[in-house]
mmCIF file of C-alpha atoms in Angstrom:
data_model
loop_
_atom_site.group_PDB
_atom_site.id
_atom_site.type_symbol
_atom_site.label_atom_id
_atom_site.label_comp_id
_atom_site.label_asym_id
_atom_site.label_seq_id
_atom_site.Cartn_x
_atom_site.Cartn_y
_atom_site.Cartn_z
ATOM 1 C CA UNK A 29 61.242 158.778 103.398
ATOM 2 C CA UNK A 30 61.270 162.592 103.397
ATOM 3 C CA UNK A 31 59.834 164.147 100.242
ATOM 4 C CA UNK A 32 59.578 167.874 99.668
ATOM 5 C CA UNK A 33 58.716 170.068 96.734
ATOM 6 C CA UNK A 34 60.940 169.890 93.660
ATOM 7 C CA UNK A 35 63.256 172.437 95.240
ATOM 8 C CA UNK A 36 63.899 170.155 98.232
ATOM 9 C CA UNK A 37 64.087 166.672 96.735
ATOM 10 C CA UNK A 38 63.834 163.441 98.715
ATOM 11 C CA UNK A 39 65.789 161.552 101.357
ATOM 12 C CA UNK A 40 65.427 157.988 102.617
ATOM 13 C CA UNK A 41 66.599 157.313 106.166
ATOM 14 C CA UNK A 42 67.641 154.058 107.783
ATOM 15 C CA UNK A 43 67.036 153.603 111.537
ATOM 16 C CA UNK A 44 69.506 155.725 113.485
ATOM 17 C CA UNK A 45 69.958 158.290 110.703
ATOM 18 C CA UNK A 46 68.846 161.917 110.723
ATOM 19 C CA UNK A 47 68.251 164.633 108.127
ATOM 20 C CA UNK A 48 68.659 168.335 108.918
ATOM 21 C CA UNK A 49 66.304 170.632 106.996
ATOM 22 C CA UNK A 50 66.816 174.337 106.458
ATOM 23 C CA UNK A 51 67.871 177.149 104.185
ATOM 24 C CA UNK A 52 71.639 176.943 104.765
ATOM 25 C CA UNK A 53 74.158 175.243 102.540
ATOM 26 C CA UNK A 54 75.343 172.844 105.253
ATOM 27 C CA UNK A 55 71.983 171.072 105.802
ATOM 28 C CA UNK A 56 71.042 167.645 104.423
ATOM 29 C CA UNK A 57 67.828 168.751 102.688
ATOM 30 C CA UNK A 58 67.868 172.365 101.570
ATOM 31 C CA UNK A 59 64.669 174.422 101.543
ATOM 32 C CA UNK A 60 64.788 177.648 99.555
ATOM 33 C CA UNK A 61 62.165 179.407 101.618
ATOM 34 C CA UNK A 62 62.818 182.877 103.098
ATOM 35 C CA UNK A 63 60.759 181.930 106.157
ATOM 36 C CA UNK A 64 63.060 178.991 106.968
ATOM 37 C CA UNK A 65 66.119 179.246 109.199
ATOM 38 C CA UNK A 66 69.538 178.033 108.103
ATOM 39 C CA UNK A 67 69.151 174.957 110.311
ATOM 40 C CA UNK A 68 65.438 174.742 110.958
ATOM 41 C CA UNK A 69 64.491 171.181 111.970
ATOM 42 C CA UNK A 70 65.792 167.632 111.996
ATOM 43 C CA UNK A 71 63.911 164.473 111.030
ATOM 44 C CA UNK A 72 65.270 161.266 112.578
ATOM 45 C CA UNK A 73 64.451 157.609 111.867
ATOM 46 C CA UNK A 74 63.936 155.320 114.862
ATOM 47 C CA UNK A 75 62.845 151.658 115.002
ATOM 48 C CA UNK A 76 59.350 152.915 115.866
ATOM 49 C CA UNK A 77 59.102 155.434 112.996
ATOM 50 C CA UNK A 78 60.082 159.043 112.377
ATOM 51 C CA UNK A 79 60.434 161.889 114.846
ATOM 52 C CA UNK A 80 60.887 165.626 114.260
ATOM 53 C CA UNK A 81 62.728 168.202 116.345
ATOM 54 C CA UNK A 82 62.352 171.931 115.787
ATOM 55 C CA UNK A 83 65.856 173.427 116.123
ATOM 56 C CA UNK A 84 64.595 176.808 117.255
ATOM 57 C CA UNK A 85 63.968 177.996 113.710
ATOM 58 C CA UNK A 86 62.213 181.278 113.188
ATOM 59 C CA UNK A 87 58.477 181.068 112.465
ATOM 60 C CA UNK A 88 58.441 177.584 114.012
ATOM 61 C CA UNK A 89 57.740 174.153 112.549
ATOM 62 C CA UNK A 90 54.294 172.640 111.992
ATOM 63 C CA UNK A 91 53.612 168.893 112.088
ATOM 64 C CA UNK A 92 50.116 168.046 110.863
ATOM 65 C CA UNK A 93 49.201 171.671 111.512
ATOM 66 C CA UNK A 94 50.412 171.653 115.144
ATOM 67 C CA UNK A 95 53.314 173.897 116.127
ATOM 68 C CA UNK A 96 56.216 171.901 117.586
ATOM 69 C CA UNK A 97 57.926 172.918 120.837
ATOM 70 C CA UNK A 98 61.542 173.896 120.150
ATOM 71 C CA UNK A 99 64.344 171.415 120.874
ATOM 72 C CA UNK A 100 62.001 168.607 121.863
ATOM 73 C CA UNK A 101 61.702 165.452 119.692
ATOM 74 C CA UNK A 102 58.111 164.715 118.662
ATOM 75 C CA UNK A 103 57.102 161.373 117.068
ATOM 76 C CA UNK A 104 55.411 161.569 113.683
ATOM 77 C CA UNK A 105 51.883 160.372 114.546
ATOM 78 C CA UNK A 106 51.036 158.437 111.374
ATOM 79 C CA UNK A 107 52.839 156.604 108.545
ATOM 80 C CA UNK A 108 52.042 159.573 106.293
ATOM 81 C CA UNK A 109 52.198 163.120 107.638
ATOM 82 C CA UNK A 110 52.916 166.677 106.533
ATOM 83 C CA UNK A 111 55.659 168.882 107.906
ATOM 84 C CA UNK A 112 55.503 172.626 107.203
ATOM 85 C CA UNK A 113 58.448 175.010 107.347
ATOM 86 C CA UNK A 114 57.491 178.528 106.333
ATOM 87 C CA UNK A 115 55.332 178.067 103.237
ATOM 88 C CA UNK A 116 57.018 174.803 102.253
ATOM 89 C CA UNK A 117 55.159 171.545 102.848
ATOM 90 C CA UNK A 118 57.170 168.356 103.221
ATOM 91 C CA UNK A 119 55.698 164.850 103.059
ATOM 92 C CA UNK A 120 56.904 162.374 105.680
ATOM 93 C CA UNK A 121 56.369 158.674 105.083
ATOM 94 C CA UNK A 122 57.479 155.695 107.124
ATOM 95 C CA UNK A 123 56.633 152.011 107.128
ATOM 96 C CA UNK A 124 55.497 150.009 110.117
ATOM 97 C CA UNK A 125 58.093 147.560 111.507
ATOM 98 C CA UNK A 126 58.029 144.366 109.508
ATOM 99 C CA UNK A 127 57.173 141.070 111.145
ATOM 100 C CA UNK A 128 58.807 139.179 108.285
ATOM 101 C CA UNK A 129 61.784 136.888 109.021
ATOM 102 C CA UNK A 130 65.199 138.470 108.964
ATOM 103 C CA UNK A 131 66.886 138.592 105.541
ATOM 104 C CA UNK A 132 68.986 135.493 105.004
ATOM 105 C CA UNK A 133 72.703 135.781 104.394
ATOM 106 C CA UNK A 134 73.567 134.481 100.963
ATOM 107 C CA UNK A 135 75.538 131.485 99.749
ATOM 108 C CA UNK A 136 77.247 129.080 102.181
ATOM 109 C CA UNK A 137 76.578 131.081 105.345
ATOM 110 C CA UNK A 138 72.859 130.339 104.973
ATOM 111 C CA UNK A 139 73.659 126.646 104.650
ATOM 112 C CA UNK A 140 75.861 126.615 107.767
ATOM 113 C CA UNK A 141 73.639 128.758 110.000
ATOM 114 C CA UNK A 142 69.909 128.779 110.711
ATOM 115 C CA UNK A 143 68.710 132.377 110.965
ATOM 116 C CA UNK A 144 66.494 133.107 113.951
ATOM 117 C CA UNK A 145 65.617 136.819 114.117
ATOM 118 C CA UNK A 146 66.855 140.279 113.213
ATOM 119 C CA UNK A 147 68.504 141.932 116.210
ATOM 120 C CA UNK A 148 69.055 145.402 114.803
ATOM 121 C CA UNK A 149 69.716 147.485 111.720
ATOM 122 C CA UNK A 150 71.689 150.675 111.273
ATOM 123 C CA UNK A 151 72.848 152.949 108.514
ATOM 124 C CA UNK A 152 75.516 150.547 107.234
ATOM 125 C CA UNK A 153 74.460 147.061 108.239
ATOM 126 C CA UNK A 154 72.259 144.662 110.126
ATOM 127 C CA UNK A 155 72.737 141.963 112.763
ATOM 128 C CA UNK A 156 70.773 138.731 112.975
ATOM 129 C CA UNK A 157 70.677 135.968 115.573
ATOM 130 C CA UNK A 158 71.553 132.559 114.192
ATOM 131 C CA UNK A 159 72.240 128.961 115.227
ATOM 132 C CA UNK A 160 75.218 126.995 113.934
ATOM 133 C CA UNK A 161 73.593 123.895 112.472
ATOM 134 C CA UNK A 162 76.442 121.501 113.288
ATOM 135 C CA UNK A 163 77.244 122.548 116.877
ATOM 136 C CA UNK A 164 73.961 124.160 117.918
ATOM 137 C CA UNK A 165 75.811 127.242 119.203
ATOM 138 C CA UNK A 166 73.822 130.467 118.989
ATOM 139 C CA UNK A 167 75.701 133.382 117.451
ATOM 140 C CA UNK A 168 75.119 136.817 115.973
ATOM 141 C CA UNK A 169 75.914 137.460 112.304
ATOM 142 C CA UNK A 170 76.619 140.970 111.053
ATOM 143 C CA UNK A 171 76.700 142.060 107.429
ATOM 144 C CA UNK A 172 76.639 145.263 105.443
ATOM 145 C CA UNK A 173 73.579 146.496 103.630
ATOM 146 C CA UNK A 174 73.744 145.789 99.895
ATOM 147 C CA UNK A 175 73.705 149.514 99.044
ATOM 148 C CA UNK A 176 76.946 150.213 100.951
ATOM 149 C CA UNK A 177 78.982 146.999 100.666
ATOM 150 C CA UNK A 178 80.386 148.149 97.319
ATOM 151 C CA UNK A 179 81.971 151.168 99.019
ATOM 152 C CA UNK A 180 85.627 150.127 99.536
ATOM 153 C CA UNK A 181 86.122 152.393 102.576
ATOM 154 C CA UNK A 182 82.994 151.124 104.348
ATOM 155 C CA UNK A 183 83.923 147.530 103.534
ATOM 156 C CA UNK A 184 87.483 147.927 104.822
ATOM 157 C CA UNK A 185 86.278 149.428 108.114
ATOM 158 C CA UNK A 186 83.863 146.507 108.429
ATOM 159 C CA UNK A 187 86.666 143.997 107.880
ATOM 160 C CA UNK A 188 88.871 145.859 110.344
ATOM 161 C CA UNK A 189 86.206 145.379 113.014
ATOM 162 C CA UNK A 190 86.255 141.652 112.194
ATOM 163 C CA UNK A 191 90.000 141.525 112.886
ATOM 164 C CA UNK A 192 89.745 143.040 116.383
ATOM 165 C CA UNK A 193 90.493 140.500 119.092
ATOM 166 C CA UNK A 194 90.499 141.735 122.698
ATOM 167 C CA UNK A 195 91.273 139.539 125.676
ATOM 168 C CA UNK A 196 88.438 140.642 127.931
ATOM 169 C CA UNK A 197 85.258 138.952 129.159
ATOM 170 C CA UNK A 198 83.582 142.356 128.855
ATOM 171 C CA UNK A 199 84.014 142.757 125.093
ATOM 172 C CA UNK A 200 81.701 141.091 122.553
ATOM 173 C CA UNK A 201 83.898 138.394 121.012
ATOM 174 C CA UNK A 202 84.478 137.977 117.275
ATOM 175 C CA UNK A 203 84.534 134.322 116.213
ATOM 176 C CA UNK A 204 85.066 134.459 112.480
ATOM 177 C CA UNK A 205 84.812 136.517 109.310
ATOM 178 C CA UNK A 206 83.473 135.074 106.067
ATOM 179 C CA UNK A 207 84.040 136.489 102.585
ATOM 180 C CA UNK A 208 81.742 135.174 99.895
ATOM 181 C CA UNK A 209 82.348 137.124 96.718
ATOM 182 C CA UNK A 210 81.415 140.763 97.367
ATOM 183 C CA UNK A 211 79.608 139.897 100.621
ATOM 184 C CA UNK A 212 81.317 139.943 104.027
ATOM 185 C CA UNK A 213 79.931 138.477 107.261
ATOM 186 C CA UNK A 214 81.168 138.745 110.846
ATOM 187 C CA UNK A 215 80.228 135.828 113.110
ATOM 188 C CA UNK A 216 80.290 136.999 116.709
ATOM 189 C CA UNK A 217 79.157 136.259 120.231
ATOM 190 C CA UNK A 218 75.414 136.497 120.795
ATOM 191 C CA UNK A 219 74.682 138.373 124.025
ATOM 192 C CA UNK A 220 71.398 137.044 125.393
ATOM 193 C CA UNK A 221 69.870 139.938 127.290
ATOM 194 C CA UNK A 222 69.307 143.620 126.650
ATOM 195 C CA UNK A 223 71.164 146.893 126.183
ATOM 196 C CA UNK A 224 71.722 149.701 128.657
ATOM 197 C CA UNK A 225 69.722 151.901 126.285
ATOM 198 C CA UNK A 226 66.698 149.634 126.627
ATOM 199 C CA UNK A 227 67.098 149.503 130.402
ATOM 200 C CA UNK A 228 67.284 153.283 130.865
ATOM 201 C CA UNK A 229 64.275 153.768 128.591
ATOM 202 C CA UNK A 230 62.225 152.631 131.616
ATOM 203 C CA UNK A 231 63.807 155.333 133.793
ATOM 204 C CA UNK A 232 67.072 156.034 135.668
ATOM 205 C CA UNK A 233 68.817 152.888 136.887
ATOM 206 C CA UNK A 234 69.450 151.956 140.535
ATOM 207 C CA UNK A 235 72.951 152.723 141.821
ATOM 208 C CA UNK A 236 74.125 149.079 142.227
ATOM 209 C CA UNK A 237 73.281 148.411 138.580
ATOM 210 C CA UNK A 238 75.050 151.586 137.431
ATOM 211 C CA UNK A 239 78.149 150.613 139.438
ATOM 212 C CA UNK A 240 78.143 147.132 137.887
ATOM 213 C CA UNK A 241 77.812 148.521 134.365
ATOM 214 C CA UNK A 242 80.432 151.214 135.008
ATOM 215 C CA UNK A 243 83.033 148.772 136.310
ATOM 216 C CA UNK A 244 82.602 146.225 133.545
ATOM 217 C CA UNK A 245 82.511 148.745 130.695
ATOM 218 C CA UNK A 246 85.616 150.435 132.120
ATOM 219 C CA UNK A 247 87.384 147.046 132.144
ATOM 220 C CA UNK A 248 86.463 146.695 128.473
ATOM 221 C CA UNK A 249 87.892 150.154 127.749
ATOM 222 C CA UNK A 250 91.056 149.298 129.666
ATOM 223 C CA UNK A 251 91.538 146.202 127.486
ATOM 224 C CA UNK A 252 90.913 148.218 124.313
ATOM 225 C CA UNK A 253 93.274 151.029 125.302
ATOM 226 C CA UNK A 254 96.033 148.575 126.233
ATOM 227 C CA UNK A 255 95.582 147.115 122.744
ATOM 228 C CA UNK A 256 95.989 150.656 121.323
ATOM 229 C CA UNK A 257 92.348 150.991 120.261
ATOM 230 C CA UNK A 258 89.958 153.890 120.895
ATOM 231 C CA UNK A 259 86.317 152.780 120.660
ATOM 232 C CA UNK A 260 84.920 156.225 119.641
ATOM 233 C CA UNK A 261 81.265 155.165 119.887
ATOM 234 C CA UNK A 262 80.643 154.218 123.524
ATOM 235 C CA UNK A 263 76.965 154.791 124.308
ATOM 236 C CA UNK A 264 74.145 152.912 126.081
ATOM 237 C CA UNK A 265 73.083 151.201 122.831
ATOM 238 C CA UNK A 266 76.524 149.549 122.562
ATOM 239 C CA UNK A 267 76.543 148.322 126.169
ATOM 240 C CA UNK A 268 75.040 144.824 126.324
ATOM 241 C CA UNK A 269 73.769 143.438 129.631
ATOM 242 C CA UNK A 270 73.481 139.678 129.756
ATOM 243 C CA UNK A 271 70.738 137.963 131.725
ATOM 244 C CA UNK A 272 73.255 136.887 134.396
ATOM 245 C CA UNK A 273 74.441 140.498 134.861
ATOM 246 C CA UNK A 274 77.629 140.231 132.814
ATOM 247 C CA UNK A 275 78.166 143.440 130.796
ATOM 248 C CA UNK A 276 79.886 143.554 127.412
ATOM 249 C CA UNK A 277 80.948 146.415 125.169
ATOM 250 C CA UNK A 278 80.272 145.905 121.464
ATOM 251 C CA UNK A 279 80.431 147.558 118.035
ATOM 252 C CA UNK A 280 84.037 148.520 117.356
ATOM 253 C CA UNK A 281 83.049 149.525 113.817
ATOM 254 C CA UNK A 282 84.604 153.014 114.004
ATOM 255 C CA UNK A 283 87.381 152.203 116.471
ATOM 256 C CA UNK A 284 90.657 154.031 115.924
ATOM 257 C CA UNK A 285 93.924 152.104 115.771
ATOM 258 C CA UNK A 286 96.451 154.187 117.719
ATOM 259 C CA UNK A 287 99.325 152.433 115.972
ATOM 260 C CA UNK A 288 98.429 154.526 112.902
ATOM 261 C CA UNK A 289 98.554 151.526 110.575
ATOM 262 C CA UNK A 290 95.010 152.201 109.357
ATOM 263 C CA UNK A 291 94.767 155.949 109.919
ATOM 264 C CA UNK A 292 93.707 156.568 106.315
ATOM 265 C CA UNK A 293 90.386 154.923 107.108
ATOM 266 C CA UNK A 294 89.365 157.950 109.168
ATOM 267 C CA UNK A 295 90.581 160.584 106.762
ATOM 268 C CA UNK A 296 87.129 161.230 105.278
ATOM 269 C CA UNK A 297 85.560 162.125 108.615
ATOM 270 C CA UNK A 298 84.449 158.717 109.836
ATOM 271 C CA UNK A 299 84.586 158.244 113.578
ATOM 272 C CA UNK A 300 82.374 161.039 114.842
ATOM 273 C CA UNK A 301 80.227 158.582 116.774
ATOM 274 C CA UNK A 302 76.787 159.302 118.227
ATOM 275 C CA UNK A 303 76.398 163.033 118.845
ATOM 276 C CA UNK A 304 75.119 162.999 122.422
ATOM 277 C CA UNK A 305 78.137 161.023 123.690
ATOM 278 C CA UNK A 306 81.135 162.384 121.752
ATOM 279 C CA UNK A 307 83.918 164.236 123.516
ATOM 280 C CA UNK A 308 84.539 167.923 122.694
ATOM 281 C CA UNK A 309 87.818 167.083 120.963
ATOM 282 C CA UNK A 310 86.115 164.292 119.005
ATOM 283 C CA UNK A 311 83.437 166.731 117.825
ATOM 284 C CA UNK A 312 86.215 169.013 116.596
ATOM 285 C CA UNK A 313 88.337 166.361 114.847
ATOM 286 C CA UNK A 314 87.539 162.655 115.266
ATOM 287 C CA UNK A 315 90.730 161.663 113.476
ATOM 288 C CA UNK A 316 93.133 162.646 116.266
ATOM 289 C CA UNK A 317 91.349 161.436 119.407
ATOM 290 C CA UNK A 318 93.026 159.344 122.096
ATOM 291 C CA UNK A 319 91.676 157.137 124.924
ATOM 292 C CA UNK A 320 90.593 160.226 126.889
ATOM 293 C CA UNK A 321 87.735 160.637 124.378
ATOM 294 C CA UNK A 322 86.372 157.248 125.435
ATOM 295 C CA UNK A 323 86.440 158.393 129.056
ATOM 296 C CA UNK A 324 84.209 161.350 128.154
ATOM 297 C CA UNK A 325 81.792 158.966 126.407
ATOM 298 C CA UNK A 326 81.852 156.766 129.512
ATOM 299 C CA UNK A 327 80.902 159.808 131.595
ATOM 300 C CA UNK A 328 78.076 160.732 129.195
ATOM 301 C CA UNK A 329 76.798 157.148 129.301
ATOM 302 C CA UNK A 330 76.858 156.978 133.106
ATOM 303 C CA UNK A 331 75.185 160.402 133.307
ATOM 304 C CA UNK A 332 72.400 159.047 131.049
ATOM 305 C CA UNK A 333 71.947 155.920 133.175
ATOM 306 C CA UNK A 334 71.766 157.987 136.368
ATOM 307 C CA UNK A 335 69.706 160.952 135.146
ATOM 308 C CA UNK A 336 67.539 159.299 132.494
ATOM 309 C CA UNK A 337 68.922 161.407 129.637
ATOM 310 C CA UNK A 338 72.402 162.311 128.339
ATOM 311 C CA UNK A 339 74.102 165.549 129.438
ATOM 312 C CA UNK A 340 73.109 167.252 126.186
ATOM 313 C CA UNK A 341 70.090 166.185 124.120
ATOM 314 C CA UNK A 342 71.073 165.368 120.530
ATOM 315 C CA UNK A 343 68.541 167.504 118.678
ATOM 316 C CA UNK A 344 70.875 168.078 115.726
ATOM 317 C CA UNK A 345 74.357 169.347 114.882
ATOM 318 C CA UNK A 346 73.928 172.175 117.402
ATOM 319 C CA UNK A 347 74.501 169.657 120.170
ATOM 320 C CA UNK A 348 78.177 169.552 119.175
ATOM 321 C CA UNK A 349 78.481 173.265 119.954
ATOM 322 C CA UNK A 350 76.834 172.704 123.337
ATOM 323 C CA UNK A 351 79.210 169.841 124.110
ATOM 324 C CA UNK A 352 82.182 172.067 123.311
ATOM 325 C CA UNK A 353 80.962 175.242 125.041
ATOM 326 C CA UNK A 354 78.433 174.453 127.809
ATOM 327 C CA UNK A 355 78.733 172.661 131.127
ATOM 328 C CA UNK A 356 76.296 169.775 131.663
ATOM 329 C CA UNK A 357 73.488 170.317 134.187
ATOM 330 C CA UNK A 358 74.653 169.236 137.672
ATOM 331 C CA UNK A 359 73.882 165.566 138.129
ATOM 332 C CA UNK A 360 72.868 166.073 141.748
ATOM 333 C CA UNK A 361 70.202 168.505 140.585
ATOM 334 C CA UNK A 362 68.610 165.765 138.496
ATOM 335 C CA UNK A 363 69.323 162.848 140.852
ATOM 336 C CA UNK A 364 69.567 164.312 144.376
ATOM 337 C CA UNK A 365 70.021 160.871 145.952
ATOM 338 C CA UNK A 366 73.131 160.170 143.860
ATOM 339 C CA UNK A 367 76.247 159.578 146.010
ATOM 340 C CA UNK A 368 78.166 162.877 145.742
ATOM 341 C CA UNK A 369 81.466 161.076 145.047
ATOM 342 C CA UNK A 370 79.885 159.264 142.088
ATOM 343 C CA UNK A 371 78.477 162.531 140.720
ATOM 344 C CA UNK A 372 81.933 164.091 141.088
ATOM 345 C CA UNK A 373 83.540 161.246 139.115
ATOM 346 C CA UNK A 374 80.963 161.524 136.331
ATOM 347 C CA UNK A 375 81.536 165.269 135.997
ATOM 348 C CA UNK A 376 85.313 164.744 135.961
ATOM 349 C CA UNK A 377 84.862 162.300 133.090
ATOM 350 C CA UNK A 378 82.841 164.995 131.300
ATOM 351 C CA UNK A 379 85.590 167.627 131.594
ATOM 352 C CA UNK A 380 86.054 169.689 128.409
ATOM 353 C CA UNK A 381 89.840 169.425 128.607
ATOM 354 C CA UNK A 382 91.061 165.805 128.255
ATOM 355 C CA UNK A 383 93.830 166.572 130.779
ATOM 356 C CA UNK A 384 91.203 167.322 133.431
ATOM 357 C CA UNK A 385 89.691 163.836 133.153
ATOM 358 C CA UNK A 386 91.047 160.834 135.101
ATOM 359 C CA UNK A 387 94.393 159.641 133.768
ATOM 360 C CA UNK A 388 93.007 156.505 132.141
ATOM 361 C CA UNK A 389 90.593 153.592 132.445
ATOM 362 C CA UNK A 390 92.731 151.986 135.165
ATOM 363 C CA UNK A 391 92.433 155.168 137.243
ATOM 364 C CA UNK A 392 88.649 155.139 136.786
ATOM 365 C CA UNK A 393 88.545 151.516 137.963
ATOM 366 C CA UNK A 394 90.394 152.468 141.141
ATOM 367 C CA UNK A 395 87.933 155.304 141.767
ATOM 368 C CA UNK A 396 84.962 153.003 141.234
ATOM 369 C CA UNK A 397 86.410 150.370 143.572
ATOM 370 C CA UNK A 398 86.852 153.030 146.266
ATOM 371 C CA UNK A 399 83.297 154.255 145.745
ATOM 372 C CA UNK A 400 81.894 150.752 145.984
ATOM 373 C CA UNK A 401 83.851 150.128 149.214
#
């Protein structure tokens, strides 16, 4: 929860969401303070709590009286803290992660499945691990949060994800979709393991592991592109690494159907994806992207796994301008032991112009096979 003076109002953030504060009209929480910049700071919710990034605003940003370094995320140190921008004080409040059991799906789904644990929660929905009582099979069940499931556009995108069926061992499989009154559930494959995001949080990954992830994710993209789908949200958090090393790409919630049959679903601006991994053309207009945008996101993901951070740090909307205008720092400067041919491929994937990237996922697979040989 972000609560300012009467002039600023309040905002509640779900994990993964951010709130830009400043004096400009385009921010999420407007502060009418002459000492504030148009885009002054961003507050982001993470599973561990809140974090604040000063966006280079004039006069700086104070957290609990300490001046924040610009463009560097800083965790909020306590469940209740004070942020100061100019003369405006803003109360930050967050709750500790709950140890309570995951919320139970309603009606017949709860009778058919035993819920085991919450796996994750985002702005629109949550995913829980479950066991099918009759067969004993472990699955994941995804549903929308109650506050958004009444939105017809959000619900239709959710149901569209449930209808995606891709013939690839490297895509998280959808088993079933259940509609119980206003509530929709997606029953899907449970990937027992971790995510690439959790792996890289411990530091850059070894080259054999990066090669394995790169090849398998690219096979998933190849299957999606042949099915006329653009993922639009490829990032380490959506790359699942099973305990046996099998890698699967998940979360097609904002995928674009290239057939155009459901193009209206992206008309309101959905499909931007996660800022640090979006292609320049996707940052400009997510509605008209093609498979080349996924190749950029693949490059940004591999760069993150090799360097320990994405090419451009997502400190707020300004990162979109950097993605469109700046070249990423040379990978070999951050990881000198990286095979030069691999660094070259990653930078080609990160080309600003889609035509300067490899011709498609199949071409990337050939490059990776040559590199491995």
